[in-house]
Each structure stands twice: as structure tokens, then as C-alpha cells.
């Protein structure tokens, strides 16, 4: 973890109280021109949501920040990280943001990660919309959509989600 502190937390943001830490991350994400700093702040904000759920206002603030990134950031790598954080923290309220990114973002990288995140979140309710990505001009996006649809359908058919039962 020491290495991660050096790489991702140049300003010792992790040492701040949670609300102040989130405010610092948000300030960087919304105002800094350096996309590598915005990526770091996206990662650090995601850490705040770890071991929390949607009944926690802080979790929802982090989720809203991830949604903001998908709607407003101009860097595809930063948006990719926001997709990852949404999936890793199971921010189900942001599934519509992932669907929108998967279908409408200009970046194949962002579309791919949004689709993969929907799969990781087991968003079976999105299969119908994910089908639209099968017609994307980007081959990687089409392949990811096909993969995610197959995996989600296997999950649906297996009943209760148990990774061992879908393999």
C-alpha cells in the first residue's frame, strides 16, 4: 500500500477527514487541467465509497461524482476509470450513466469499459439496451457488447448468482 500512496496520493488526500477528502477529489476532478491528476482523484474518490452502500450519503456523493465524470470529463482514460469505480463499488444508481456512455460516448475505450462494467455489475436489466452496441462502428465495442450479453444471459439462466455456476 505504501507504493499506492506514493503513486496516487501526491497531496496526502487520504489523510484528510472523509468529507474534506471528497471535496478535494471533486475540486481536482472538476477543475484541474492535468488528466493524470483527475485520474488519481477519481481513484481516490472511489476508495472513499469502498465498504459503503447506497444508504450512506457519502457513497451517493461519490456515485454522483462518477456520473459527473462520465458526462463532463474530456479524457477517455479518466472516464474509463469512472466506469471501473462505478462497477467496483456497485453503484447501481449509475447504471443509466454506464448505458449512456456505452451507447453514446465518442470513445471506444469509454464504451468498452462502460459495457464491461455493466457486465461486472450483473446488470441483466440492461441487456436490451446493450444490444444496440452490437451495431457500433468500433469492432472492440461490438465484441465487448456480444461478450457481456452472453455472460449476462448465462447469469440469468443460472438463477442465483454464483460465479462457479456460470462457468
PDB file of C-alpha atoms in Angstrom:
ATOM      1  CA  UNK A   1       0.000   0.000   0.000  1.00  0.00           C
ATOM      2  CA  UNK A   2       2.921   2.357   0.502  1.00  0.00           C
ATOM      3  CA  UNK A   3       3.626   2.313  -3.227  1.00  0.00           C
ATOM      4  CA  UNK A   4      -0.014   3.203  -3.947  1.00  0.00           C
ATOM      5  CA  UNK A   5       0.230   6.118  -1.535  1.00  0.00           C
ATOM      6  CA  UNK A   6       3.225   7.490  -3.405  1.00  0.00           C
ATOM      7  CA  UNK A   7       1.699   6.986  -6.820  1.00  0.00           C
ATOM      8  CA  UNK A   8      -1.893   8.014  -6.264  1.00  0.00           C
ATOM      9  CA  UNK A   9      -1.812  10.477  -3.383  1.00  0.00           C
ATOM     10  CA  UNK A  10       0.799  13.139  -4.027  1.00  0.00           C
ATOM     11  CA  UNK A  11      -1.066  15.635  -1.823  1.00  0.00           C
ATOM     12  CA  UNK A  12      -1.816  13.241   1.078  1.00  0.00           C
ATOM     13  CA  UNK A  13      -5.539  13.455   0.415  1.00  0.00           C
ATOM     14  CA  UNK A  14      -6.085  10.101   2.135  1.00  0.00           C
ATOM     15  CA  UNK A  15      -5.121  11.682   5.451  1.00  0.00           C
ATOM     16  CA  UNK A  16      -7.991  14.186   5.333  1.00  0.00           C
ATOM     17  CA  UNK A  17     -11.370  13.601   7.005  1.00  0.00           C
ATOM     18  CA  UNK A  18     -13.749  11.885   4.565  1.00  0.00           C
ATOM     19  CA  UNK A  19     -15.882  14.909   3.641  1.00  0.00           C
ATOM     20  CA  UNK A  20     -12.810  17.068   3.079  1.00  0.00           C
ATOM     21  CA  UNK A  21     -11.119  14.279   1.108  1.00  0.00           C
ATOM     22  CA  UNK A  22     -14.140  14.000  -1.173  1.00  0.00           C
ATOM     23  CA  UNK A  23     -14.262  17.783  -1.604  1.00  0.00           C
ATOM     24  CA  UNK A  24     -10.583  17.805  -2.613  1.00  0.00           C
ATOM     25  CA  UNK A  25     -11.135  14.997  -5.110  1.00  0.00           C
ATOM     26  CA  UNK A  26     -14.128  16.809  -6.566  1.00  0.00           C
ATOM     27  CA  UNK A  27     -12.171  20.064  -6.862  1.00  0.00           C
ATOM     28  CA  UNK A  28      -9.389  18.299  -8.756  1.00  0.00           C
ATOM     29  CA  UNK A  29     -11.780  16.333 -10.978  1.00  0.00           C
ATOM     30  CA  UNK A  30     -13.828  19.367 -11.945  1.00  0.00           C
ATOM     31  CA  UNK A  31     -11.064  21.965 -12.248  1.00  0.00           C
ATOM     32  CA  UNK A  32      -7.612  20.520 -12.887  1.00  0.00           C
ATOM     33  CA  UNK A  33      -6.357  20.529 -16.473  1.00  0.00           C
ATOM     34  CA  UNK A  34      -3.988  17.603 -15.808  1.00  0.00           C
ATOM     35  CA  UNK A  35      -5.831  14.408 -16.706  1.00  0.00           C
ATOM     36  CA  UNK A  36      -3.377  12.299 -14.693  1.00  0.00           C
ATOM     37  CA  UNK A  37      -4.352  14.225 -11.553  1.00  0.00           C
ATOM     38  CA  UNK A  38      -8.037  13.846 -12.422  1.00  0.00           C
ATOM     39  CA  UNK A  39      -7.486  10.089 -12.832  1.00  0.00           C
ATOM     40  CA  UNK A  40      -5.775   9.923  -9.425  1.00  0.00           C
ATOM     41  CA  UNK A  41      -8.627  11.889  -7.842  1.00  0.00           C
ATOM     42  CA  UNK A  42     -11.158   9.549  -9.463  1.00  0.00           C
ATOM     43  CA  UNK A  43      -9.337   6.576  -7.934  1.00  0.00           C
ATOM     44  CA  UNK A  44      -9.125   8.267  -4.520  1.00  0.00           C
ATOM     45  CA  UNK A  45     -12.818   9.176  -4.613  1.00  0.00           C
ATOM     46  CA  UNK A  46     -13.649   5.565  -5.449  1.00  0.00           C
ATOM     47  CA  UNK A  47     -11.727   4.434  -2.382  1.00  0.00           C
ATOM     48  CA  UNK A  48     -13.995   6.610  -0.235  1.00  0.00           C
ATOM     49  CA  UNK A  49     -17.010   4.572  -1.390  1.00  0.00           C
ATOM     50  CA  UNK A  50     -15.352   1.267  -0.505  1.00  0.00           C
ATOM     51  CA  UNK A  51     -17.192  -0.646   2.238  1.00  0.00           C
ATOM     52  CA  UNK A  52     -20.150   1.755   1.990  1.00  0.00           C
ATOM     53  CA  UNK A  53     -23.518   1.371   0.273  1.00  0.00           C
ATOM     54  CA  UNK A  54     -26.283   3.486  -1.217  1.00  0.00           C
ATOM     55  CA  UNK A  55     -27.797   4.181   2.192  1.00  0.00           C
ATOM     56  CA  UNK A  56     -24.705   6.267   3.005  1.00  0.00           C
ATOM     57  CA  UNK A  57     -24.812   9.880   1.730  1.00  0.00           C
ATOM     58  CA  UNK A  58     -21.040   9.838   1.135  1.00  0.00           C
ATOM     59  CA  UNK A  59     -21.407   6.786  -1.128  1.00  0.00           C
ATOM     60  CA  UNK A  60     -24.079   8.621  -3.118  1.00  0.00           C
ATOM     61  CA  UNK A  61     -21.925  11.742  -3.394  1.00  0.00           C
ATOM     62  CA  UNK A  62     -19.079   9.641  -4.796  1.00  0.00           C
ATOM     63  CA  UNK A  63     -21.505   7.939  -7.189  1.00  0.00           C
ATOM     64  CA  UNK A  64     -22.770  11.333  -8.361  1.00  0.00           C
ATOM     65  CA  UNK A  65     -19.188  12.459  -8.927  1.00  0.00           C
ATOM     66  CA  UNK A  66     -18.533   9.377 -11.076  1.00  0.00           C
ATOM     67  CA  UNK A  67     -21.648  10.194 -13.090  1.00  0.00           C
ATOM     68  CA  UNK A  68     -20.423  13.772 -13.492  1.00  0.00           C
ATOM     69  CA  UNK A  69     -17.128  12.486 -14.863  1.00  0.00           C
ATOM     70  CA  UNK A  70     -18.891  10.359 -17.474  1.00  0.00           C
ATOM     71  CA  UNK A  71     -20.982  13.330 -18.576  1.00  0.00           C
ATOM     72  CA  UNK A  72     -18.328  16.045 -18.472  1.00  0.00           C
ATOM     73  CA  UNK A  73     -14.706  14.919 -18.499  1.00  0.00           C
ATOM     74  CA  UNK A  74     -12.947  15.208 -21.836  1.00  0.00           C
ATOM     75  CA  UNK A  75     -10.392  12.457 -21.229  1.00  0.00           C
ATOM     76  CA  UNK A  76     -11.261   8.888 -22.145  1.00  0.00           C
ATOM     77  CA  UNK A  77      -8.854   7.338 -19.637  1.00  0.00           C
ATOM     78  CA  UNK A  78     -10.441   9.315 -16.792  1.00  0.00           C
ATOM     79  CA  UNK A  79     -13.914   8.246 -17.963  1.00  0.00           C
ATOM     80  CA  UNK A  80     -12.677   4.646 -18.194  1.00  0.00           C
ATOM     81  CA  UNK A  81     -11.616   4.863 -14.537  1.00  0.00           C
ATOM     82  CA  UNK A  82     -15.002   6.299 -13.531  1.00  0.00           C
ATOM     83  CA  UNK A  83     -16.705   3.313 -15.199  1.00  0.00           C
ATOM     84  CA  UNK A  84     -14.408   0.968 -13.305  1.00  0.00           C
ATOM     85  CA  UNK A  85     -15.135   2.679  -9.979  1.00  0.00           C
ATOM     86  CA  UNK A  86     -18.890   2.512 -10.600  1.00  0.00           C
ATOM     87  CA  UNK A  87     -18.624  -1.239 -11.152  1.00  0.00           C
ATOM     88  CA  UNK A  88     -16.112  -1.905  -8.369  1.00  0.00           C
ATOM     89  CA  UNK A  89     -18.312  -0.112  -5.817  1.00  0.00           C
ATOM     90  CA  UNK A  90     -21.574  -1.486  -7.285  1.00  0.00           C
ATOM     91  CA  UNK A  91     -23.063   1.975  -7.775  1.00  0.00           C
ATOM     92  CA  UNK A  92     -26.301   0.699  -9.253  1.00  0.00           C
ATOM     93  CA  UNK A  93     -27.861   4.153  -9.465  1.00  0.00           C
ATOM     94  CA  UNK A  94     -25.260   4.927 -12.141  1.00  0.00           C
ATOM     95  CA  UNK A  95     -26.273   2.085 -14.469  1.00  0.00           C
ATOM     96  CA  UNK A  96     -28.098   4.640 -16.691  1.00  0.00           C
ATOM     97  CA  UNK A  97     -24.835   6.624 -16.941  1.00  0.00           C
ATOM     98  CA  UNK A  98     -22.980   3.474 -17.969  1.00  0.00           C
ATOM     99  CA  UNK A  99     -25.621   2.668 -20.591  1.00  0.00           C
ATOM    100  CA  UNK A 100     -25.447   6.202 -21.961  1.00  0.00           C
ATOM    101  CA  UNK A 101     -21.650   6.027 -22.135  1.00  0.00           C
ATOM    102  CA  UNK A 102     -21.730   2.562 -23.724  1.00  0.00           C
ATOM    103  CA  UNK A 103     -24.045   3.737 -26.479  1.00  0.00           C
ATOM    104  CA  UNK A 104     -23.203   7.404 -26.981  1.00  0.00           C
ATOM    105  CA  UNK A 105     -19.670   8.257 -25.912  1.00  0.00           C
ATOM    106  CA  UNK A 106     -17.305   9.199 -28.720  1.00  0.00           C
ATOM    107  CA  UNK A 107     -14.548   6.998 -27.317  1.00  0.00           C
ATOM    108  CA  UNK A 108     -14.319   3.285 -27.993  1.00  0.00           C
ATOM    109  CA  UNK A 109     -12.301   2.958 -24.779  1.00  0.00           C
ATOM    110  CA  UNK A 110     -15.065   4.502 -22.685  1.00  0.00           C
ATOM    111  CA  UNK A 111     -17.762   2.490 -24.468  1.00  0.00           C
ATOM    112  CA  UNK A 112     -15.829  -0.735 -23.882  1.00  0.00           C
ATOM    113  CA  UNK A 113     -15.328  -0.070 -20.167  1.00  0.00           C
ATOM    114  CA  UNK A 114     -18.936   1.029 -19.678  1.00  0.00           C
ATOM    115  CA  UNK A 115     -20.133  -2.226 -21.262  1.00  0.00           C
ATOM    116  CA  UNK A 116     -17.707  -4.322 -19.265  1.00  0.00           C
ATOM    117  CA  UNK A 117     -18.798  -2.527 -16.088  1.00  0.00           C
ATOM    118  CA  UNK A 118     -22.434  -3.357 -16.816  1.00  0.00           C
ATOM    119  CA  UNK A 119     -21.399  -6.983 -17.075  1.00  0.00           C
ATOM    120  CA  UNK A 120     -19.435  -6.879 -13.844  1.00  0.00           C
ATOM    121  CA  UNK A 121     -22.435  -5.341 -12.091  1.00  0.00           C
ATOM    122  CA  UNK A 122     -24.657  -8.131 -13.435  1.00  0.00           C
ATOM    123  CA  UNK A 123     -26.969  -5.506 -14.947  1.00  0.00           C
ATOM    124  CA  UNK A 124     -29.239  -8.029 -16.659  1.00  0.00           C
ATOM    125  CA  UNK A 125     -31.931  -5.356 -16.884  1.00  0.00           C
ATOM    126  CA  UNK A 126     -29.737  -3.575 -19.452  1.00  0.00           C
ATOM    127  CA  UNK A 127     -29.411  -6.456 -21.950  1.00  0.00           C
ATOM    128  CA  UNK A 128     -31.956  -4.928 -24.338  1.00  0.00           C
ATOM    129  CA  UNK A 129     -30.064  -1.643 -24.465  1.00  0.00           C
ATOM    130  CA  UNK A 130     -26.656  -3.316 -24.628  1.00  0.00           C
ATOM    131  CA  UNK A 131     -27.909  -4.996 -27.827  1.00  0.00           C
ATOM    132  CA  UNK A 132     -27.716  -1.582 -29.503  1.00  0.00           C
ATOM    133  CA  UNK A 133     -23.931  -1.621 -29.036  1.00  0.00           C
ATOM    134  CA  UNK A 134     -23.754  -4.678 -31.305  1.00  0.00           C
ATOM    135  CA  UNK A 135     -24.111  -2.175 -34.181  1.00  0.00           C
ATOM    136  CA  UNK A 136     -21.356   0.185 -33.026  1.00  0.00           C
ATOM    137  CA  UNK A 137     -18.831   1.079 -35.744  1.00  0.00           C
ATOM    138  CA  UNK A 138     -15.967   0.095 -33.415  1.00  0.00           C
ATOM    139  CA  UNK A 139     -15.156  -3.632 -33.572  1.00  0.00           C
ATOM    140  CA  UNK A 140     -13.876  -3.695 -29.975  1.00  0.00           C
ATOM    141  CA  UNK A 141     -17.150  -2.216 -28.743  1.00  0.00           C
ATOM    142  CA  UNK A 142     -19.172  -4.769 -30.723  1.00  0.00           C
ATOM    143  CA  UNK A 143     -17.088  -7.635 -29.343  1.00  0.00           C
ATOM    144  CA  UNK A 144     -17.418  -6.347 -25.790  1.00  0.00           C
ATOM    145  CA  UNK A 145     -21.184  -5.970 -26.180  1.00  0.00           C
ATOM    146  CA  UNK A 146     -21.521  -9.524 -27.511  1.00  0.00           C
ATOM    147  CA  UNK A 147     -19.372 -10.874 -24.682  1.00  0.00           C
ATOM    148  CA  UNK A 148     -21.304  -9.002 -21.988  1.00  0.00           C
ATOM    149  CA  UNK A 149     -24.676 -10.093 -23.386  1.00  0.00           C
ATOM    150  CA  UNK A 150     -23.597 -13.755 -23.447  1.00  0.00           C
ATOM    151  CA  UNK A 151     -22.309 -13.537 -19.903  1.00  0.00           C
ATOM    152  CA  UNK A 152     -25.404 -11.761 -18.573  1.00  0.00           C
ATOM    153  CA  UNK A 153     -27.681 -14.319 -20.230  1.00  0.00           C
ATOM    154  CA  UNK A 154     -25.704 -17.145 -18.638  1.00  0.00           C
ATOM    155  CA  UNK A 155     -26.154 -15.418 -15.294  1.00  0.00           C
ATOM    156  CA  UNK A 156     -29.894 -15.114 -15.853  1.00  0.00           C
ATOM    157  CA  UNK A 157     -30.194 -18.775 -16.765  1.00  0.00           C
ATOM    158  CA  UNK A 158     -28.227 -19.943 -13.735  1.00  0.00           C
ATOM    159  CA  UNK A 159     -30.676 -18.356 -11.259  1.00  0.00           C
ATOM    160  CA  UNK A 160     -28.932 -17.108  -8.139  1.00  0.00           C
ATOM    161  CA  UNK A 161     -25.602 -15.583  -8.980  1.00  0.00           C
ATOM    162  CA  UNK A 162     -22.769 -17.923  -8.116  1.00  0.00           C
ATOM    163  CA  UNK A 163     -19.631 -17.481 -10.201  1.00  0.00           C
ATOM    164  CA  UNK A 164     -18.985 -21.229 -10.142  1.00  0.00           C
ATOM    165  CA  UNK A 165     -22.407 -21.957 -11.654  1.00  0.00           C
ATOM    166  CA  UNK A 166     -21.916 -19.779 -14.744  1.00  0.00           C
ATOM    167  CA  UNK A 167     -18.547 -21.220 -15.742  1.00  0.00           C
TER     168      UNK A 167
END
